[in-house]
XYZ file of C-alpha atoms in Angstrom:
100
model
C -0.114 -0.093 -0.023
C 1.434 3.299 -0.947
C 0.932 6.543 1.034
C -0.535 9.872 0.014
C 2.924 11.275 -0.405
C 4.020 8.434 -2.539
C 1.033 8.736 -4.916
C 1.719 12.670 -5.327
C 5.268 11.430 -6.208
C 3.997 8.927 -8.928
C 1.432 11.285 -10.214
C 4.248 13.758 -11.097
C 6.193 11.163 -12.932
C 3.214 10.046 -14.908
C 2.852 13.662 -16.312
C 5.633 12.971 -18.957
C 4.786 9.492 -20.082
C 2.553 8.488 -22.878
C -0.173 5.811 -22.652
C 1.131 2.391 -23.327
C -2.151 0.319 -23.888
C -5.754 1.101 -25.119
C -8.911 -0.639 -23.739
C -11.716 -0.649 -26.082
C -14.854 -2.476 -26.897
C -13.710 -5.885 -25.623
C -12.859 -4.716 -22.151
C -10.279 -6.494 -19.743
C -9.480 -10.121 -21.158
C -6.559 -12.417 -20.539
C -4.624 -10.747 -23.362
C -5.093 -7.269 -21.899
C -4.245 -8.554 -18.312
C -1.017 -10.190 -19.733
C 0.036 -7.132 -21.722
C -0.430 -4.848 -18.669
C 1.386 -6.998 -16.349
C 4.408 -7.174 -18.835
C 4.377 -3.252 -19.081
C 4.316 -2.943 -15.322
C 7.210 -5.313 -15.024
C 9.305 -3.595 -17.448
C 8.098 0.133 -16.730
C 6.713 -0.058 -13.068
C 4.630 2.998 -13.924
C 2.213 2.910 -16.793
C -0.573 5.000 -18.467
C -3.451 3.421 -20.102
C -6.273 4.999 -22.190
C -9.867 3.626 -21.904
C -11.655 4.382 -25.278
C -15.396 5.521 -25.467
C -16.442 2.122 -26.632
C -15.070 0.320 -23.640
C -17.986 -1.393 -21.505
C -16.313 -0.107 -18.295
C -15.613 3.160 -16.877
C -11.895 4.341 -16.313
C -12.652 3.913 -12.613
C -13.978 0.366 -13.137
C -10.890 -0.338 -15.264
C -8.547 0.730 -12.414
C -10.193 -1.210 -9.833
C -10.199 -4.551 -12.002
C -6.843 -4.197 -12.920
C -5.429 -3.575 -9.317
C -7.285 -6.505 -8.017
C -6.253 -8.868 -10.912
C -2.574 -7.600 -11.032
C -1.733 -6.808 -7.602
C -0.732 -3.152 -8.631
C -1.554 0.399 -7.077
C -3.927 2.810 -8.344
C -2.274 6.313 -8.912
C -4.890 8.366 -10.600
C -7.684 8.771 -12.933
C -7.990 11.659 -14.915
C -10.744 11.630 -17.673
C -10.169 8.520 -19.752
C -6.510 8.146 -18.649
C -5.705 5.493 -15.695
C -2.308 5.383 -14.231
C -1.145 2.399 -12.298
C 2.091 1.380 -10.303
C 3.701 -1.944 -9.494
C 7.090 -2.488 -8.218
C 9.129 -4.767 -10.537
C 9.824 -8.204 -9.196
C 13.269 -8.056 -11.006
C 15.882 -5.855 -9.232
C 17.582 -4.821 -12.465
C 14.212 -3.502 -13.770
C 13.504 -1.150 -10.776
C 13.782 2.178 -11.834
C 11.604 4.280 -9.466
C 12.498 4.827 -5.893
C 9.627 5.909 -3.802
C 9.747 8.586 -1.135
C 9.863 7.364 2.631
C 6.784 7.229 4.441
């Protein structure tokens, strides 16, 4: 569980990144979960775009991804979702969160 201070730090980092994945009319399936999990492993902090055709709202997408992938919700702005999960591989860890 990340603190408010850590979440604010991650929001600042997320300003400069581009969305890596788009979620459309098919919603969240196994392929999307696998793709997002690999992106989290490689980058730790990712941004997704939820298209208008998606059956889920951006908040619902964030909740479902966090439940299925064990990641942390950072923010939802409009149709953009930002999530974070520390990489399990030490060599992939790029983000150092501020102390609590």
